[in-house]
Short mmCIF file of C-alpha atoms and ligand atoms in Angstrom, two decimals:
data_model
loop_
_atom_site.label_atom_id
_atom_site.label_comp_id
_atom_site.label_asym_id
_atom_site.label_seq_id
_atom_site.Cartn_x
_atom_site.Cartn_y
_atom_site.Cartn_z
CA MET Q 1 8.26 -82.98 -0.44
CA LYS Q 2 11.20 -82.62 1.51
CA GLU Q 3 11.93 -84.46 4.79
CA ILE Q 4 14.50 -84.17 7.46
CA VAL Q 5 15.53 -85.25 10.86
CA LEU Q 6 14.94 -83.58 14.13
CA ILE Q 7 17.20 -84.46 16.77
CA LYS Q 8 16.17 -84.16 20.58
CA VAL Q 9 19.31 -84.27 22.63
CA GLY Q 10 19.06 -85.79 26.14
CA GLU Q 11 21.66 -85.17 28.91
CA ILE Q 12 23.61 -83.23 27.50
CA VAL Q 13 21.20 -80.20 28.41
CA LEU Q 14 22.28 -80.55 31.90
CA LYS Q 15 25.66 -80.28 31.45
CA GLY Q 16 25.81 -76.91 31.73
CA LEU Q 17 28.54 -74.45 30.64
CA ASN Q 18 30.09 -78.28 28.78
CA ARG Q 19 27.18 -77.91 26.52
CA LYS Q 20 28.65 -76.15 23.19
CA ASN Q 21 31.82 -78.90 23.77
CA PHE Q 22 29.20 -81.79 23.96
CA GLU Q 23 27.00 -80.63 20.97
CA SER Q 24 29.90 -80.22 18.82
CA MET Q 25 31.11 -83.96 20.18
CA LEU Q 26 27.61 -85.35 18.94
CA ILE Q 27 27.86 -83.43 15.63
CA LYS Q 28 31.12 -85.07 14.98
CA ASN Q 29 29.86 -88.74 16.08
CA MET Q 30 26.81 -88.28 13.79
CA LYS Q 31 28.84 -87.07 10.98
CA ASN Q 32 30.70 -90.25 11.27
CA ALA Q 33 28.11 -92.60 11.77
CA LEU Q 34 27.04 -91.12 8.45
CA ARG Q 35 29.68 -91.60 6.59
CA GLY Q 36 28.68 -93.83 3.53
CA ALA Q 37 24.94 -93.00 3.44
CA ASP Q 38 23.42 -90.51 1.42
CA ARG Q 39 25.33 -86.87 2.21
CA CYS Q 40 23.44 -84.60 4.65
CA LYS Q 41 24.36 -81.13 6.17
CA ILE Q 42 24.06 -80.94 9.69
CA THR Q 43 22.96 -77.95 11.92
CA SER Q 44 22.41 -76.79 15.18
CA SER Q 45 20.44 -74.14 16.24
CA GLN Q 46 18.02 -73.14 18.88
CA SER Q 47 18.60 -76.45 20.76
CA THR Q 48 18.10 -78.54 18.08
CA ILE Q 49 20.41 -80.36 15.61
CA ARG Q 50 18.93 -80.82 12.17
CA VAL Q 51 19.80 -83.64 9.51
CA GLU Q 52 19.20 -82.36 6.01
CA PRO Q 53 19.49 -84.78 3.10
CA LEU Q 54 21.39 -83.16 0.46
CA ASP Q 55 19.86 -85.05 -2.53
CA GLU Q 56 16.05 -85.34 -3.40
CA ASP Q 57 15.90 -88.99 -3.68
CA ALA Q 58 18.25 -90.02 -0.30
CA ASP Q 59 17.42 -93.06 1.55
CA ILE Q 60 16.27 -91.67 5.02
CA ASP Q 61 15.05 -94.80 6.36
CA GLU Q 62 19.12 -95.69 6.16
CA ILE Q 63 19.82 -91.97 7.65
CA CYS Q 64 17.51 -92.86 10.53
CA GLU Q 65 18.72 -96.25 11.10
CA ARG Q 66 21.99 -94.87 11.84
CA ILE Q 67 21.02 -92.34 13.74
CA SER Q 68 19.28 -94.58 16.22
CA LYS Q 69 22.52 -95.67 16.98
CA VAL Q 70 24.60 -92.25 18.08
CA PHE Q 71 24.92 -92.00 21.95
CA GLY Q 72 23.29 -88.47 23.29
CA ILE Q 73 20.29 -88.69 21.39
CA VAL Q 74 17.12 -89.60 23.37
CA ALA Q 75 14.88 -89.33 20.74
CA PHE Q 76 14.55 -87.86 16.95
CA HIS Q 77 11.71 -86.56 14.68
CA ARG Q 78 11.04 -87.39 11.12
CA ALA Q 79 9.56 -84.01 9.29
CA ALA Q 80 8.35 -82.41 6.70
CA VAL Q 81 10.17 -79.38 5.95
CA ALA Q 82 7.29 -76.07 4.89
CA GLU Q 83 7.81 -72.04 4.50
CA LYS Q 84 7.59 -70.52 7.60
CA ASN Q 85 3.49 -69.17 6.56
CA MET Q 86 0.57 -70.65 7.11
CA ASP Q 87 -0.64 -71.52 3.86
CA SER Q 88 2.60 -73.56 3.02
CA ILE Q 89 2.39 -75.29 6.55
CA THR Q 90 -1.54 -76.45 6.08
CA GLU Q 91 -0.50 -77.69 2.50
CA VAL Q 92 2.43 -79.42 3.65
CA ALA Q 93 0.56 -81.14 6.67
CA LEU Q 94 -2.53 -82.41 4.75
CA LYS Q 95 -0.18 -83.86 2.30
CA TYR Q 96 2.69 -85.05 4.51
CA LEU Q 97 0.27 -86.81 7.03
CA GLU Q 98 -2.75 -87.50 5.01
CA GLU Q 99 -2.49 -91.90 5.38
CA THR Q 100 -1.48 -91.51 8.91
CA LEU Q 101 -4.63 -88.93 9.39
CA GLY Q 102 -6.46 -91.29 7.47
CA GLY Q 103 -6.11 -94.32 9.78
CA ALA Q 104 -6.72 -92.55 13.19
CA SER Q 105 -9.85 -91.39 14.97
CA THR Q 106 -8.58 -88.78 17.10
CA PHE Q 107 -5.73 -86.03 16.57
CA LYS Q 108 -4.33 -82.83 18.37
CA VAL Q 109 -2.48 -80.14 17.00
CA GLU Q 110 0.76 -78.70 18.66
CA ALA Q 111 2.60 -75.99 18.36
CA LYS Q 112 6.10 -74.80 19.22
CA ARG Q 113 7.27 -71.09 18.20
CA SER Q 114 10.74 -70.46 18.90
CA ASP Q 115 11.05 -67.97 15.79
CA LYS Q 116 9.36 -65.21 18.04
CA LYS Q 117 8.55 -63.14 14.89
CA PHE Q 118 6.15 -65.61 13.24
CA PRO Q 119 2.63 -63.57 12.74
CA LEU Q 120 0.76 -66.28 14.78
CA LYS Q 121 1.49 -67.38 18.48
CA SER Q 122 1.09 -71.05 18.88
CA PRO Q 123 -2.39 -71.38 20.20
CA GLU Q 124 -3.35 -69.65 16.95
CA ILE Q 125 -1.03 -71.82 14.75
CA CYS Q 126 -2.83 -74.90 16.61
CA ARG Q 127 -6.22 -73.70 15.71
CA GLU Q 128 -5.99 -72.84 12.26
CA LEU Q 129 -3.98 -76.08 11.25
CA GLY Q 130 -6.39 -78.38 13.47
CA GLY Q 131 -9.88 -76.33 11.71
CA ILE Q 132 -8.27 -77.16 8.40
CA ILE Q 133 -7.48 -80.64 9.18
CA LEU Q 134 -10.86 -81.72 10.38
CA GLN Q 135 -12.54 -79.81 7.26
CA ASN Q 136 -10.38 -82.20 5.27
CA HIS Q 137 -10.73 -85.72 7.45
CA ASN Q 138 -14.08 -85.19 8.54
CA HIS Q 139 -14.05 -88.49 10.27
CA LEU Q 140 -11.43 -87.04 12.44
CA SER Q 141 -12.23 -85.49 16.39
CA VAL Q 142 -9.95 -83.61 18.35
CA ASP Q 143 -9.07 -85.28 21.99
CA VAL Q 144 -6.25 -83.25 23.74
CA HIS Q 145 -6.01 -85.55 26.43
CA ASN Q 146 -5.22 -88.76 24.57
CA PRO Q 147 -5.10 -88.54 20.82
CA ASP Q 148 -4.60 -91.20 18.37
CA VAL Q 149 -2.01 -89.15 16.38
CA GLN Q 150 -0.30 -85.50 17.89
CA VAL Q 151 0.54 -83.28 15.07
CA THR Q 152 3.46 -81.04 16.00
CA VAL Q 153 4.24 -77.75 13.89
CA GLU Q 154 8.05 -76.52 14.79
CA VAL Q 155 8.24 -72.75 13.63
CA ARG Q 156 12.11 -71.99 14.73
CA ASP Q 157 14.40 -69.66 12.62
CA LEU Q 158 15.60 -72.13 9.84
CA GLY Q 159 12.17 -73.10 8.94
CA ALA Q 160 8.80 -74.88 9.77
CA TYR Q 161 8.44 -78.10 10.28
CA ILE Q 162 5.82 -81.04 10.85
CA HIS Q 163 5.88 -84.18 12.05
CA ALA Q 164 3.93 -86.70 14.11
CA SER Q 165 5.65 -89.36 15.57
CA VAL Q 166 8.56 -89.82 17.52
CA ILE Q 167 11.85 -92.32 17.23
CA LYS Q 168 13.84 -93.71 20.52
CA GLY Q 169 17.05 -92.84 20.09
CA ALA Q 170 20.23 -94.95 21.49
CA GLY Q 171 20.24 -92.63 24.94
CA GLY Q 172 23.56 -92.51 27.13
CA VAL Q 173 26.14 -89.18 26.29
CA PRO Q 174 28.05 -88.72 23.25
CA VAL Q 175 30.91 -91.14 22.50
CA GLY Q 176 34.06 -89.38 23.83
CA SER Q 177 32.82 -87.02 26.12
CA SER Q 178 33.70 -88.90 29.00
CA GLY Q 179 37.49 -90.06 28.00
CA ASN Q 180 38.80 -93.15 26.54
CA GLY Q 181 38.73 -96.52 27.80
CA THR Q 182 40.42 -100.18 26.94
CA ILE Q 183 38.14 -103.16 26.63
CA LEU Q 184 39.07 -106.70 26.87
CA ILE Q 185 37.78 -108.47 24.08
CA SER Q 186 37.24 -111.73 23.30
CA GLY Q 187 34.97 -113.70 20.86
CA GLY Q 188 32.05 -114.35 23.48
CA ILE Q 189 28.99 -112.99 24.27
CA ASP Q 190 29.92 -110.28 27.37
CA SER Q 191 32.65 -108.60 26.43
CA PRO Q 192 30.91 -107.20 23.47
CA VAL Q 193 27.99 -105.62 25.43
CA ALA Q 194 30.18 -104.30 28.10
CA ALA Q 195 32.04 -102.67 25.46
CA TRP Q 196 28.60 -101.44 24.18
CA MET Q 197 27.70 -100.14 27.89
CA MET Q 198 30.74 -97.78 28.72
CA ALA Q 199 30.62 -96.43 24.96
CA LYS Q 200 27.06 -95.73 25.91
CA ARG Q 201 28.71 -93.36 28.96
CA GLY Q 202 30.49 -91.69 26.32
CA LEU Q 203 33.73 -93.54 26.29
CA ARG Q 204 35.71 -93.86 23.24
CA LEU Q 205 37.13 -97.07 22.46
CA ASN Q 206 40.37 -99.17 22.25
CA ALA Q 207 40.19 -103.19 22.21
CA VAL Q 208 42.54 -105.49 23.29
CA HIS Q 209 42.28 -109.15 22.29
CA PHE Q 210 44.82 -111.96 23.47
CA ALA Q 211 45.19 -114.61 20.44
CA SER Q 212 47.32 -117.52 20.96
CA PRO Q 213 47.84 -118.97 17.35
CA PRO Q 214 47.94 -122.16 16.66
CA TYR Q 215 45.82 -123.04 18.88
CA THR Q 216 43.51 -120.14 18.25
CA SER Q 217 42.87 -119.48 14.58
CA GLN Q 218 42.57 -116.81 12.41
CA ARG Q 219 39.16 -117.16 11.88
CA ALA Q 220 38.75 -116.59 15.95
CA GLU Q 221 40.50 -113.12 15.68
CA ASP Q 222 38.17 -112.59 12.22
CA LYS Q 223 35.41 -112.93 14.59
CA VAL Q 224 36.35 -110.46 17.39
CA VAL Q 225 36.69 -108.33 14.30
CA ARG Q 226 33.25 -108.54 13.20
CA LEU Q 227 31.98 -107.93 16.86
CA LEU Q 228 33.62 -104.78 17.03
CA LYS Q 229 32.11 -103.70 13.87
CA LYS Q 230 28.90 -104.27 15.36
CA VAL Q 231 29.83 -102.11 18.46
CA SER Q 232 31.54 -99.59 16.28
CA ALA Q 233 27.95 -98.50 14.86
CA TYR Q 234 26.94 -96.68 18.20
CA ALA Q 235 30.92 -96.54 19.17
CA GLY Q 236 32.56 -95.15 16.46
CA ASN Q 237 35.74 -95.81 15.48
CA ILE Q 238 37.90 -98.22 17.68
CA THR Q 239 41.30 -99.30 17.33
CA MET Q 240 41.90 -102.87 18.16
CA TYR Q 241 45.60 -104.35 19.28
CA THR Q 242 45.81 -107.74 18.82
CA VAL Q 243 48.35 -109.28 21.02
CA PRO Q 244 50.43 -112.39 20.87
CA PHE Q 245 49.57 -114.92 23.65
CA THR Q 246 50.75 -118.08 22.92
CA GLU Q 247 54.29 -117.39 24.11
CA ILE Q 248 53.15 -116.63 27.45
CA GLN Q 249 50.34 -119.37 27.62
CA GLU Q 250 52.67 -121.84 27.15
CA LYS Q 251 54.96 -120.31 30.00
CA ILE Q 252 52.26 -120.89 32.10
CA LYS Q 253 51.11 -124.18 31.37
CA ASN Q 254 54.90 -125.15 31.64
CA ASP Q 255 56.11 -123.38 34.62
CA CYS Q 256 52.72 -122.55 36.91
CA PRO Q 257 50.72 -124.89 39.25
CA GLU Q 258 47.90 -126.25 37.28
CA GLU Q 259 44.87 -125.06 39.09
CA LEU Q 260 46.72 -121.09 39.17
CA PHE Q 261 46.78 -121.54 35.07
CA THR Q 262 43.41 -119.35 34.43
CA ILE Q 263 43.79 -116.70 37.36
CA ILE Q 264 47.52 -115.92 36.08
CA MET Q 265 46.29 -115.54 32.32
CA ARG Q 266 44.05 -113.07 33.42
CA ARG Q 267 46.47 -111.27 35.81
CA LEU Q 268 48.58 -111.09 32.58
CA MET Q 269 45.95 -110.18 30.43
CA MET Q 270 45.02 -107.16 33.04
CA GLN Q 271 48.81 -105.96 33.05
CA ILE Q 272 49.34 -106.25 29.27
CA SER Q 273 46.05 -104.19 28.70
CA GLN Q 274 46.82 -101.35 31.33
CA ARG Q 275 50.12 -100.92 29.63
CA ILE Q 276 48.47 -100.67 25.95
CA ALA Q 277 46.23 -98.27 27.72
CA LYS Q 278 48.96 -95.91 29.18
CA ASP Q 279 50.82 -96.05 25.63
CA THR Q 280 47.19 -95.23 23.77
CA ASN Q 281 46.17 -92.52 25.65
CA SER Q 282 43.41 -94.41 27.66
CA SER Q 283 41.83 -94.26 31.40
CA CYS Q 284 40.76 -97.04 32.21
CA LEU Q 285 40.33 -100.86 30.96
CA ILE Q 286 36.55 -102.57 30.62
CA THR Q 287 36.17 -106.07 31.13
CA GLY Q 288 32.61 -108.49 30.55
CA GLU Q 289 33.14 -109.96 33.68
CA SER Q 290 29.45 -110.80 36.02
CA LEU Q 291 30.14 -112.32 39.19
CA GLY Q 292 29.72 -115.73 39.72
CA GLN Q 293 29.30 -116.83 36.20
CA VAL Q 294 32.69 -118.85 36.17
CA ALA Q 295 35.06 -119.81 38.36
CA SER Q 296 37.43 -116.82 37.50
CA GLN Q 297 34.44 -114.51 38.45
CA THR Q 298 34.42 -115.58 42.07
CA MET Q 299 34.61 -112.74 44.01
CA PRO Q 300 37.99 -113.63 45.28
CA ALA Q 301 39.35 -114.55 41.75
CA ILE Q 302 38.05 -110.95 40.35
CA VAL Q 303 39.98 -109.55 43.74
CA THR Q 304 42.54 -111.39 42.82
CA THR Q 305 42.21 -110.27 39.14
CA ASP Q 306 42.39 -106.75 39.94
CA GLU Q 307 45.08 -106.84 41.78
CA ALA Q 308 47.83 -107.02 38.95
CA SER Q 309 46.78 -103.40 37.42
CA ASP Q 310 46.49 -100.08 39.28
CA MET Q 311 44.22 -98.64 36.39
CA VAL Q 312 40.46 -98.11 37.32
CA VAL Q 313 38.56 -101.29 35.84
CA PHE Q 314 35.00 -100.85 34.66
CA ARG Q 315 33.22 -104.28 34.62
CA PRO Q 316 29.60 -103.09 33.51
CA LEU Q 317 28.19 -106.35 33.56
CA ILE Q 318 28.71 -107.49 37.22
CA GLY Q 319 25.52 -107.31 38.25
CA MET Q 320 23.53 -108.53 35.70
CA ASP Q 321 22.11 -112.24 34.42
CA LYS Q 322 23.14 -113.56 31.87
CA GLU Q 323 19.43 -113.84 30.47
CA GLU Q 324 19.85 -109.28 30.89
CA ILE Q 325 23.20 -109.55 28.62
CA ILE Q 326 21.99 -111.69 25.70
CA ARG Q 327 19.11 -109.48 25.72
CA ILE Q 328 21.05 -106.44 25.32
CA SER Q 329 24.09 -108.75 22.75
CA ARG Q 330 20.48 -109.63 20.22
CA LYS Q 331 19.33 -106.06 20.64
CA ILE Q 332 23.15 -104.40 19.43
CA ASP Q 333 23.25 -107.86 16.80
CA THR Q 334 26.39 -109.15 18.25
CA PHE Q 335 24.60 -112.28 19.39
CA ASP Q 336 24.81 -114.61 16.38
CA ILE Q 337 28.28 -113.98 15.72
CA SER Q 338 29.47 -114.55 19.29
CA ILE Q 339 28.15 -117.88 19.22
CA GLU Q 340 29.65 -119.13 16.55
CA PRO Q 341 31.85 -121.72 17.80
CA TYR Q 342 35.73 -120.76 17.60
CA GLU Q 343 38.07 -121.17 19.93
CA ASP Q 344 39.16 -118.75 22.76
CA CYS Q 345 42.79 -118.66 23.95
CA CYS Q 346 40.50 -118.35 27.43
CA THR Q 347 39.91 -122.21 26.71
CA VAL Q 348 43.34 -123.23 25.90
CA PHE Q 349 44.93 -125.24 28.63
CA THR Q 350 42.03 -124.74 31.20
CA PRO Q 351 42.62 -126.34 34.08
CA LYS Q 352 40.34 -129.57 35.12
CA HIS Q 353 39.70 -127.61 38.74
CA PRO Q 354 40.93 -124.24 38.64
CA ARG Q 355 41.32 -122.33 41.92
CA THR Q 356 37.86 -120.29 42.89
CA LYS Q 357 39.66 -119.13 46.36
CA PRO Q 358 42.91 -118.16 44.96
CA VAL Q 359 45.91 -117.25 47.78
CA LEU Q 360 47.45 -113.69 45.87
CA LYS Q 361 50.66 -114.61 48.15
CA TYR Q 362 50.54 -118.36 46.22
CA VAL Q 363 49.46 -116.44 43.02
CA LYS Q 364 52.44 -113.90 42.72
CA GLU Q 365 54.80 -116.59 44.28
CA ALA Q 366 54.20 -118.58 41.28
CA GLU Q 367 54.26 -115.81 38.79
CA GLU Q 368 57.87 -114.94 40.11
CA LYS Q 369 59.01 -118.08 39.84
CA ALA Q 370 58.35 -118.52 36.17
CA GLY Q 371 59.16 -114.65 35.36
CA PHE Q 372 57.04 -113.27 33.01
CA ASP Q 373 58.87 -109.61 32.51
CA GLU Q 374 60.71 -110.22 29.36
CA MET Q 375 57.69 -112.18 27.61
CA ILE Q 376 55.47 -109.35 28.31
CA GLU Q 377 57.56 -106.68 26.60
CA ARG Q 378 58.25 -108.99 23.71
CA ALA Q 379 54.39 -109.45 23.42
CA VAL Q 380 53.58 -105.42 23.68
CA SER Q 381 56.10 -104.45 20.85
CA ASN Q 382 54.76 -107.15 18.61
CA LEU Q 383 50.84 -105.76 18.68
CA LYS Q 384 49.21 -106.05 15.87
CA ILE Q 385 46.68 -103.00 15.21
CA THR Q 386 43.64 -103.08 12.94
CA ASN Q 387 41.48 -99.78 12.40
CA ILE Q 388 37.55 -100.89 12.60
CA THR Q 389 35.22 -98.14 11.53
CA PRO Q 390 31.65 -98.51 11.59
P1 LIG B 1 32.73 -113.30 27.48
O1 LIG B 1 31.73 -113.61 27.05
O2 LIG B 1 33.42 -111.78 27.26
O3 LIG B 1 34.20 -114.02 26.43
P2 LIG B 1 33.23 -115.11 29.54
O4 LIG B 1 31.96 -115.42 30.30
O5 LIG B 1 33.73 -116.00 28.52
O6 LIG B 1 33.29 -113.79 28.88
P3 LIG B 1 35.80 -115.19 30.79
O7 LIG B 1 36.46 -115.89 29.57
O8 LIG B 1 36.06 -115.85 31.87
O9 LIG B 1 34.26 -114.88 30.71
O10 LIG B 1 36.69 -113.34 30.35
C1 LIG B 1 36.17 -112.53 30.95
C2 LIG B 1 36.46 -111.45 30.23
O11 LIG B 1 37.99 -111.56 30.00
C3 LIG B 1 36.04 -110.78 29.50
O12 LIG B 1 34.61 -110.32 29.29
C4 LIG B 1 36.50 -110.12 28.22
O13 LIG B 1 36.74 -108.94 28.85
C5 LIG B 1 38.04 -110.74 29.20
N1 LIG B 1 38.67 -111.87 27.88
C6 LIG B 1 38.78 -113.17 27.95
N2 LIG B 1 39.22 -113.66 27.09
C7 LIG B 1 39.79 -112.46 26.36
C8 LIG B 1 40.81 -112.49 25.30
N3 LIG B 1 41.00 -113.25 24.45
N4 LIG B 1 41.05 -111.53 25.01
C9 LIG B 1 40.64 -110.08 25.21
N5 LIG B 1 39.95 -110.43 26.76
C10 LIG B 1 39.60 -111.48 26.91
MG1 LIG B 2 34.81 -115.81 26.96
#
């Protein structure tokens, strides 16, 4: 029996004239997400997107798993395909749902008839199929309000489909439909979650990672690549820019007051990330900061960090507790990687007593005295580029 996947799109419906663009973006993202899985044909008609496996023995579980990570999809159905006549519809429905109906006590049939040429009206389809199901499963009774199983028949221009369950999609809007954003990614728990949240709202991602070898190891950098790979299952392709940060960090350590090490480092990260963002057609920065979580995330510290760039900075975790962030990191499967114990450049030269209320004037004076301009140029001209794909 042939099975396909029927996609229900979400907020796309709200977008009026842009709808077509959104839909083609979604289909492109679905194709990318399905690359390397069994071959599928994706078609759109009558506001429904169909994913049709081209091989008899395609792995539909794998296809559904991948589709469940594509933003812009609210829900989807695995459905059996029937010919557009009642004999085929009833035959396929009985066979496809044998087990499901066998384990239920009550059911109802619903019909959606978008092919207006189909001779039976929706209530007639329900009555006929409902009657035959009752004849074949005499333990069942009909419950129109709260059935154990709802059998849905969709008669559409391309075919008739039967399904009895719904799978939750990833929600959000299609990646790319909101433009491009640059995530500052560390190996920690927070930034991969922040990346996922903004991809969910339609941003296509670039990533910037600061590495300070030999203080930070190749393994720490590989960990970030593995984290981004997990995020890319949802966010699609991501270009990662690794910034050589050693020289700058050593200069901070040698030439700046110790209690300002962290804040100056964070400001330089913002400046360099902004340069990369602008060069790569990205319109905003994204960080994993959460208010009050650590010394560099007090309100005055965030305000002082923010001042270093003139680009919009999205901080999707700002009002979230650590438990809420961890819950998402487990869901997107980044948690176990994030807790692997590799050093991050943030843990190199950390001051014993970081300023939790930095004064911008003094911070800027210290930065000017040290003079970072040339080093920033060197850092941005020595980026390492890694392409991450789902
Ligand atoms: P995370 O869990 O994301 O590491 P954190 O709670 O450890 O965050 P910080 O270390 O203060 O907090 O970092 C705050 C944010 O700064 C991170 O969420 C990330 O966006 C950015 N960041 C920190 N370290 C790096 C790095 N090495 N490369 C790129 N961005 C970084
Ligand atoms: Mg960190």
